[in-house]
Amino acid sequence: FEYALMKCTHRIVFPHEPKVDIPKHQLLLHSNADDVSIRNLDSMAIARLVRVPGIVIGASVMSSKATELHIQCQNCGHTKAIPILGGFTGVTLPRQCARSRIPKDPTPRCPLDPYFVVHEKSHFVDQQIIKLQEAPDQVPVGELPRHVLISADRYLTNRVVPGSRCTVMGIFSIYQNKASKNSSNGGAVAIRTPYLRAVGIQSDIDQAAKGNATFSEEEEQEFFELSRRSDIYNVMAACIAPSIYGHRDIKKSILCLLLGGSKKILPDGMKLRGDINVLLLGDPGTAKSQLLKFVEKAAPISIYTSGKGSSAAGLTASVQRDQSTREFYLEGGAMVLADGGVVCIDEFDKMRAEDRVAIHEAMEQQTISIAKAGITTILNARTSVLAAANPIFGRYDDMKTPGENIDFQTTILSRFDMIFI
C-alpha cells in the first residue's frame, strides 16, 4: 500500500522528474466493516485485514524499529543494505560475505559471520507494543477475557493509553517468539505467535470521556418530550432496578451517579470532579448487590469487582515486564479500564486497609500516579465509584452510634458524596 502511495505521489507531484527523493509515506486505514472479536481470530484470518475492538490494558515504552539495516564486512569493508518489513519481523545477518561468493575473485575469502551493523547509516522508526483485551461486555459467560498484541509504528504510537477503548484496523500476522528457559515449546520451530500489525487506530471515546453514541430523530424527539415533564426526576429514578421495591432515595442517587455532574475548573486552575461516588452501607439481604449488578448492566462502561478479591494493583495499575524485550510497562487496573464509566465494588468492607488507601487519589483527583521500576506517569481514572458494604458487626446495631457501626476511616468516607445507612 505505502509503496503504491509513494508512486502515485511521485506521478502527481513530480511528473517530469523521475529521480526525486520522496519521503516515505504511512497509510492509515479506517473501515466500517464488521468487527471481529479477539477470540475469533484463527489461522484463516492470517495475512488478512481485520477490524478488532477492545480495551487497552498495557502499552510499552517507545522503541526504535529498523526499516533498513546497513551492514559492513569487518574484513574487506563490503557494505550492504537489508530492508526489513514492519511489525515483529526480524532479520538474520548473512553468515558469508557477499564479495566472497563472487566467482574468480582473487581476494581471499572472508571468515564466517563477518558483518556488523552500522547504526549511523541505518533507518529507524518509532514502534510501540500495545496489549489489547476484550471488553468485559464482550466476554461470554464463564470465559476469561483474551488479549492480543498490537504492533503500532510511526504516527500510530502514543495514540492510546491503558484504559482506552478503541478499534484497531490491522493485518493479522504471526511471528516466532523467542524461546525461554522455562518454555516447553522452545524447539518447536513450526509454532508461531499471532499478533496484529496496526494500520489504523480509532478511539471509541473522545477527550471528554463520554460515549460517542448517536441517536435517531425519533429518540431525540422522545428525549425532548421527556425533558418537559415536571416529574422527570422521579420517572427516571423509578426505572432504576424496578423489580426492587422501595429505596427511592438510593435510586435517585444512583441516577445522579449514572448521569454524572459537570466538571468545573476554577479561575485559579483547581479542578472539581463531576463524577459522583456513592456508598451503600446496610444489613445483608437489602438488595445492595442487586443494585450494583443493575448499574453494571445499565452503564455503557462499567466494571464489577468484589472487595475480597481486589488488590491495590488490580484496582489501580501494575508494572509488568515484557517477556521479549525485558522492559517494564504498565497494565491498567479496574479504575483505569473503567475510565469514563462506573466501578462497582461489592463487599467494600472486606478489602484490606492498605488496598483502600490506593484508591484515594482515584476517587478525588481522578488520576493514578505511578512511580515504579523507572516508570513515572499519571493515568486517568475519571470514574464514579458505587460501593456496597456491611456494618462492622455484620448487622447494624441501633444501640451504637453510626461511627461505631462503620469500620471505615474518615479519609475514605470524605470521598463519598452520598452515604446511605
Coordinates of C-alpha atoms in Angstrom, one line a residue:
F1 CA 0.0 0.0 0.0
E2 CA 2.6 2.5 1.1
Y3 CA 4.9 1.8 -1.9
A4 CA 1.9 2.3 -4.3
L5 CA 1.1 5.5 -2.5
M6 CA 4.6 6.8 -3.0
K7 CA 4.4 6.0 -6.7
C8 CA 1.1 7.9 -7.0
T9 CA 2.6 10.9 -5.2
H10 CA 5.6 10.9 -7.4
R11 CA 3.4 10.8 -10.6
I12 CA 1.1 13.6 -9.4
V13 CA 3.6 16.0 -7.7
F14 CA 6.7 15.4 -9.8
P15 CA 5.5 14.0 -13.2
H16 CA 8.6 15.2 -15.1
E17 CA 11.3 14.5 -12.5
P18 CA 11.9 10.7 -12.2
K19 CA 14.8 10.9 -9.7
V20 CA 13.3 13.0 -7.0
D21 CA 13.6 11.6 -3.4
I22 CA 10.2 11.4 -1.8
P23 CA 9.9 10.8 1.9
K24 CA 8.3 7.5 3.0
H25 CA 4.5 7.5 3.4
Q26 CA 2.3 5.9 6.1
L27 CA -1.2 4.8 5.1
L28 CA -3.8 4.9 7.8
L29 CA -7.0 2.9 7.1
H30 CA -10.4 3.2 8.6
S31 CA -13.4 1.0 7.7
N32 CA -17.0 0.4 8.6
A33 CA -16.7 -3.4 8.2
D34 CA -18.0 -5.9 10.7
D35 CA -15.9 -6.2 13.9
V36 CA -14.0 -9.4 14.6
S37 CA -13.6 -10.4 18.2
I38 CA -10.2 -11.4 19.5
R39 CA -11.4 -14.9 20.3
N40 CA -12.5 -15.4 16.7
L41 CA -9.0 -14.7 15.2
D42 CA -7.9 -18.0 13.9
S43 CA -5.5 -19.3 11.2
M44 CA -7.9 -18.5 8.5
A45 CA -7.5 -14.8 9.2
I46 CA -3.7 -14.8 8.8
A47 CA -2.5 -12.1 6.4
R48 CA -5.9 -10.6 6.2
L49 CA -7.2 -7.2 7.1
V50 CA -9.4 -7.3 10.2
R51 CA -11.1 -4.8 12.4
V52 CA -10.8 -5.7 16.1
P53 CA -12.4 -3.8 19.0
G54 CA -11.2 -3.9 22.6
I55 CA -9.8 -2.1 25.6
V56 CA -6.1 -1.3 26.0
I57 CA -4.7 -2.8 29.2
G58 CA -1.0 -2.2 28.5
A59 CA 1.3 0.0 26.4
S60 CA 5.1 -0.4 26.2
V61 CA 7.6 2.5 26.1
M62 CA 8.6 3.8 22.7
S63 CA 11.3 1.8 21.0
S64 CA 13.2 2.1 17.6
K65 CA 12.4 -0.4 14.9
A66 CA 14.8 -0.7 12.0
T67 CA 13.3 -0.5 8.5
E68 CA 16.7 -0.8 6.7
L69 CA 19.9 -2.1 8.2
H70 CA 23.3 -1.0 6.8
I71 CA 25.8 -3.8 7.4
Q72 CA 29.5 -3.8 6.7
C73 CA 32.1 -6.6 6.5
Q74 CA 34.8 -6.4 9.1
N75 CA 37.4 -8.0 6.8
C76 CA 37.1 -6.4 3.4
G77 CA 34.8 -3.5 4.2
H78 CA 32.0 -4.6 1.8
T79 CA 28.7 -2.8 2.6
K80 CA 25.1 -3.9 2.0
A81 CA 21.6 -2.6 2.9
I82 CA 19.0 -5.0 4.1
P83 CA 15.3 -3.9 4.0
I84 CA 13.2 -5.1 7.0
L85 CA 9.4 -5.4 7.0
G86 CA 7.3 -3.9 9.6
G87 CA 5.7 -5.5 12.7
F88 CA 7.6 -8.0 14.7
T89 CA 9.6 -9.4 11.8
G90 CA 13.3 -9.6 12.3
V91 CA 16.3 -10.2 10.2
T92 CA 19.3 -12.6 10.2
L93 CA 22.7 -11.3 9.1
P94 CA 24.3 -13.2 6.3
R95 CA 26.9 -15.6 7.6
Q96 CA 29.1 -15.3 4.5
C97 CA 30.4 -12.1 2.8
A98 CA 28.8 -11.3 -0.5
R99 CA 32.1 -10.4 -2.1
S100 CA 33.5 -13.9 -1.2
R101 CA 30.7 -15.5 -3.3
I102 CA 31.8 -13.6 -6.5
P103 CA 33.4 -16.2 -8.9
K104 CA 37.0 -15.7 -10.0
D105 CA 37.7 -13.1 -7.3
P106 CA 41.4 -13.0 -6.4
T107 CA 40.9 -11.6 -2.9
P108 CA 41.0 -14.1 -0.1
R109 CA 37.7 -15.3 1.3
C110 CA 36.3 -13.6 4.4
P111 CA 35.7 -15.7 7.5
L112 CA 32.2 -16.6 8.6
D113 CA 29.9 -14.1 10.3
P114 CA 31.9 -11.0 9.1
Y115 CA 29.1 -8.5 9.1
F116 CA 28.3 -5.9 11.8
V117 CA 25.5 -3.3 11.8
V118 CA 26.4 0.4 11.1
H119 CA 23.7 2.1 13.1
E120 CA 24.6 5.6 11.9
K121 CA 23.6 4.7 8.3
S122 CA 20.6 2.5 9.2
H123 CA 17.0 3.8 9.1
F124 CA 14.7 3.5 12.2
V125 CA 11.1 4.4 13.0
D126 CA 9.2 4.6 16.3
Q127 CA 7.4 1.5 17.4
Q128 CA 5.1 0.7 20.4
I129 CA 3.6 -2.6 21.5
I130 CA 0.0 -2.4 22.7
K131 CA -1.8 -5.1 24.6
L132 CA -5.5 -5.2 23.6
Q133 CA -8.1 -7.1 25.6
E134 CA -11.7 -8.0 25.0
A135 CA -14.1 -5.6 26.6
P136 CA -15.9 -7.0 29.7
D137 CA -19.3 -6.8 27.9
Q138 CA -18.0 -8.9 25.0
V139 CA -16.7 -11.9 27.1
P140 CA -19.1 -14.9 27.1
V141 CA -20.3 -16.2 30.4
G142 CA -17.8 -18.5 32.1
E143 CA -14.9 -17.4 29.8
L144 CA -11.8 -15.4 30.6
P145 CA -11.1 -12.3 28.5
R146 CA -8.5 -12.9 25.8
H147 CA -5.9 -10.4 24.5
V148 CA -3.7 -9.9 21.5
L149 CA -0.5 -7.9 20.9
I150 CA -0.6 -4.9 18.6
S151 CA 2.4 -3.5 16.8
A152 CA 2.0 0.3 16.2
D153 CA 4.6 2.3 14.4
R154 CA 5.3 5.9 13.4
Y155 CA 2.1 8.1 13.7
L156 CA 0.2 5.4 15.4
T157 CA 2.4 5.4 18.5
N158 CA 1.2 7.1 21.7
R159 CA -2.3 7.3 20.4
V160 CA -3.9 5.3 23.2
V161 CA -3.1 4.7 26.9
P162 CA -4.2 1.9 29.3
G163 CA -7.9 2.1 29.8
S164 CA -8.7 3.5 26.3
R165 CA -11.4 1.7 24.3
C166 CA -10.5 1.6 20.7
T167 CA -11.0 -0.2 17.4
V168 CA -7.8 -1.4 15.7
M169 CA -7.6 -1.9 11.9
G170 CA -4.7 -4.2 11.2
I171 CA -3.2 -7.2 9.4
F172 CA -3.4 -10.4 11.4
S173 CA 0.2 -11.8 11.3
I174 CA 2.4 -14.3 13.1
Y175 CA 6.0 -14.2 14.4
Q176 CA 8.3 -16.7 16.1
N177 CA 8.5 -16.0 19.8
K178 CA 11.9 -16.2 21.5
A179 CA 12.3 -19.4 23.4
S180 CA 12.8 -19.0 27.1
K181 CA 14.4 -21.4 29.5
N182 CA 11.2 -22.5 31.1
S183 CA 9.3 -22.7 27.8
S184 CA 8.0 -26.2 26.8
N185 CA 8.0 -25.5 23.1
G186 CA 11.3 -23.8 22.8
G187 CA 12.5 -26.1 20.0
A188 CA 9.2 -26.1 18.1
V189 CA 10.1 -24.0 15.1
A190 CA 6.7 -24.6 13.4
I191 CA 4.8 -22.8 16.2
R192 CA 4.1 -19.1 15.7
T193 CA 2.6 -16.5 17.9
P194 CA -0.1 -14.3 16.4
Y195 CA -0.2 -10.5 16.6
L196 CA -1.8 -7.6 14.9
R197 CA 0.1 -5.1 12.7
A198 CA -1.9 -1.9 13.1
V199 CA -2.7 0.2 10.1
G200 CA -5.3 2.4 11.8
I201 CA -6.5 3.0 15.4
Q202 CA -9.8 4.7 16.1
S203 CA -10.6 5.7 19.6
D204 CA -14.2 5.0 20.7
I205 CA -14.2 7.7 23.4
D206 CA -13.4 11.3 22.9
Q207 CA -11.4 13.6 25.2
A208 CA -14.4 14.3 27.4
A209 CA -14.5 10.7 28.5
K210 CA -18.1 10.3 27.2
G211 CA -19.5 7.8 24.8
N212 CA -20.0 8.8 21.2
A213 CA -23.4 7.2 20.8
T214 CA -25.7 8.6 18.2
F215 CA -29.5 8.8 18.4
S216 CA -32.2 8.8 15.8
E217 CA -34.6 11.7 15.2
E218 CA -37.4 9.8 16.9
E219 CA -35.3 9.2 20.0
E220 CA -34.2 12.8 20.2
Q221 CA -37.9 13.9 19.9
E222 CA -38.8 11.5 22.7
F223 CA -36.0 12.9 24.9
F224 CA -37.2 16.4 24.2
E225 CA -40.8 15.5 25.3
L226 CA -39.5 13.8 28.5
S227 CA -37.5 16.9 29.4
R228 CA -40.7 18.9 29.5
R229 CA -42.2 16.8 32.2
S230 CA -42.0 18.2 35.7
D231 CA -41.7 14.7 37.3
I232 CA -38.9 13.6 35.1
Y233 CA -36.6 13.0 38.1
N234 CA -39.0 10.6 39.8
V235 CA -39.8 8.9 36.5
M236 CA -36.2 8.1 35.7
A237 CA -35.4 7.1 39.2
A238 CA -38.3 4.6 39.1
C239 CA -36.5 3.0 36.1
I240 CA -33.5 2.1 38.3
A241 CA -33.9 -1.6 39.3
P242 CA -37.8 -1.6 39.0
S243 CA -38.0 -5.1 40.4
I244 CA -36.7 -3.8 43.8
Y245 CA -39.3 -2.2 46.0
G246 CA -38.6 1.0 47.8
H247 CA -35.2 2.6 48.2
R248 CA -36.3 5.7 46.4
D249 CA -33.6 7.9 47.7
I250 CA -30.9 5.3 46.8
K251 CA -32.3 5.0 43.3
K252 CA -32.2 8.8 42.9
S253 CA -28.6 8.9 44.0
I254 CA -27.7 6.0 41.5
L255 CA -29.4 8.0 38.8
C256 CA -27.2 11.0 39.6
L257 CA -24.2 8.7 39.6
L258 CA -25.1 7.3 36.1
L259 CA -25.8 10.7 34.6
G260 CA -22.8 12.5 36.3
G261 CA -22.3 16.1 37.0
S262 CA -20.4 19.0 35.5
K263 CA -16.6 19.2 35.8
K264 CA -15.5 22.6 36.9
I265 CA -12.2 24.4 36.5
L266 CA -11.9 27.3 38.9
P267 CA -10.1 30.6 37.9
D268 CA -7.0 29.6 39.9
G269 CA -6.7 26.3 38.0
M270 CA -8.2 24.0 40.6
K271 CA -10.3 21.2 39.1
L272 CA -13.5 19.9 40.7
R273 CA -14.7 16.5 39.6
G274 CA -18.1 16.0 38.2
D275 CA -18.4 12.3 38.9
I276 CA -20.4 11.2 42.0
N277 CA -19.3 8.5 44.5
V278 CA -22.0 6.6 46.4
L279 CA -21.6 4.2 49.4
L280 CA -24.4 1.8 50.4
L281 CA -24.0 0.5 53.9
G282 CA -26.6 -1.9 55.3
D283 CA -27.5 -5.3 56.6
P284 CA -27.3 -8.4 54.4
G285 CA -30.3 -9.1 52.2
T286 CA -31.1 -5.4 51.5
A287 CA -30.5 -5.7 47.7
K288 CA -27.2 -3.8 47.7
S289 CA -25.5 -6.3 45.4
Q290 CA -28.6 -6.3 43.1
L291 CA -28.4 -2.6 42.7
L292 CA -24.7 -2.9 41.8
K293 CA -25.4 -5.6 39.3
F294 CA -28.1 -3.4 37.7
V295 CA -25.7 -0.4 37.4
E296 CA -23.1 -2.7 35.8
K297 CA -25.5 -3.7 33.1
A298 CA -27.0 -0.2 32.6
A299 CA -23.8 1.8 32.4
P300 CA -22.1 1.8 28.9
I301 CA -18.7 1.5 30.6
S302 CA -18.7 -0.4 33.9
I303 CA -16.6 -2.9 35.8
Y304 CA -17.9 -5.0 38.7
T305 CA -15.4 -6.3 41.3
S306 CA -15.5 -7.7 44.8
G307 CA -13.5 -6.2 47.7
K308 CA -12.2 -9.5 49.0
G309 CA -10.7 -10.4 45.6
S310 CA -9.3 -7.0 44.8
S311 CA -5.9 -5.7 45.5
A312 CA -4.3 -2.2 45.1
A313 CA -2.6 -3.2 41.9
G314 CA -5.7 -4.7 40.5
L315 CA -7.7 -1.6 41.2
T316 CA -5.2 1.0 40.1
A317 CA -2.3 -0.2 37.9
S318 CA 0.6 -2.7 37.9
V319 CA 4.1 -2.8 36.4
Q320 CA 4.7 -5.8 34.2
R321 CA 7.9 -7.0 32.4
D322 CA 7.8 -7.7 28.7
Q323 CA 9.0 -11.3 28.1
S324 CA 10.6 -10.4 24.7
T325 CA 12.3 -7.1 25.4
R326 CA 12.6 -7.5 29.2
E327 CA 11.4 -3.9 29.6
F328 CA 8.8 -2.7 32.1
Y329 CA 5.3 -1.5 31.0
L330 CA 2.1 -0.5 32.7
E331 CA -1.1 -2.6 32.9
G332 CA -4.2 -0.7 33.9
G333 CA -6.5 -1.9 36.7
A334 CA -10.2 -1.7 37.2
M335 CA -10.2 2.1 37.9
V336 CA -8.2 2.8 34.7
L337 CA -10.1 0.4 32.5
A338 CA -13.4 2.0 33.5
D339 CA -12.3 5.5 32.6
G340 CA -15.4 7.4 31.7
G341 CA -17.7 4.9 33.4
V342 CA -18.6 3.3 36.7
V343 CA -16.7 1.0 39.0
C344 CA -18.9 -1.2 41.3
I345 CA -17.1 -2.5 44.3
D346 CA -19.1 -5.1 46.4
E347 CA -18.0 -6.2 49.9
F348 CA -16.2 -2.9 50.3
D349 CA -15.6 -3.6 54.0
K350 CA -13.8 -6.8 53.2
M351 CA -10.9 -5.0 51.5
R352 CA -7.7 -4.6 53.3
A353 CA -7.0 -1.1 54.6
E354 CA -3.8 -0.7 52.5
D355 CA -5.8 -1.6 49.4
R356 CA -8.4 1.0 50.1
V357 CA -5.8 3.7 50.5
A358 CA -4.7 3.1 46.9
I359 CA -7.9 4.4 45.5
H360 CA -7.9 7.7 47.5
E361 CA -6.3 9.6 44.7
A362 CA -8.5 8.0 42.0
M363 CA -11.7 8.9 43.8
E364 CA -10.9 12.6 44.4
Q365 CA -8.3 13.7 41.8
Q366 CA -9.4 11.1 39.3
T367 CA -5.9 10.2 38.4
I368 CA -3.5 7.4 39.4
S369 CA 0.2 8.3 39.9
I370 CA 2.7 5.6 39.2
A371 CA 6.4 5.7 40.2
K372 CA 7.8 2.2 39.9
A373 CA 10.6 0.4 38.1
G374 CA 11.8 3.6 36.5
I375 CA 8.3 4.5 35.1
T376 CA 6.8 7.8 36.4
T377 CA 3.5 8.6 34.8
I378 CA -0.1 9.7 35.6
L379 CA -3.1 7.7 34.3
N380 CA -6.6 8.9 34.0
A381 CA -9.3 7.3 36.3
R382 CA -12.3 9.5 35.6
T383 CA -14.8 7.1 37.1
S384 CA -17.7 7.1 39.5
V385 CA -17.5 4.6 42.4
L386 CA -20.5 2.7 43.7
A387 CA -19.6 0.7 46.7
A388 CA -21.6 -1.6 49.0
A389 CA -20.6 -2.7 52.5
N390 CA -21.9 -4.3 55.7
P391 CA -21.6 -2.8 59.2
I392 CA -18.7 -3.8 61.4
F393 CA -20.7 -6.4 63.3
G394 CA -22.5 -7.8 60.2
R395 CA -25.7 -6.1 61.1
Y396 CA -26.4 -2.5 62.2
D397 CA -26.7 -2.1 65.9
D398 CA -29.2 0.6 66.9
M399 CA -27.7 0.9 70.4
K400 CA -24.5 2.3 69.0
T401 CA -23.6 5.4 67.1
P402 CA -23.2 5.4 63.3
G403 CA -19.4 5.9 63.8
E404 CA -19.2 2.8 65.9
N405 CA -21.1 0.7 63.2
I406 CA -18.9 1.9 60.3
D407 CA -15.4 0.4 60.1
F408 CA -14.0 3.0 57.7
Q409 CA -11.5 5.8 58.1
T410 CA -12.5 9.4 57.7
T411 CA -10.2 9.7 54.7
I412 CA -12.2 7.3 52.6
L413 CA -15.6 8.4 53.9
S414 CA -14.9 12.0 52.9
R415 CA -14.5 10.9 49.2
F416 CA -18.1 9.6 49.0
D417 CA -20.6 12.3 48.1
M418 CA -23.6 10.3 49.4
I419 CA -23.6 7.6 52.1
F420 CA -26.8 5.6 52.8
I421 CA -27.0 3.6 56.0

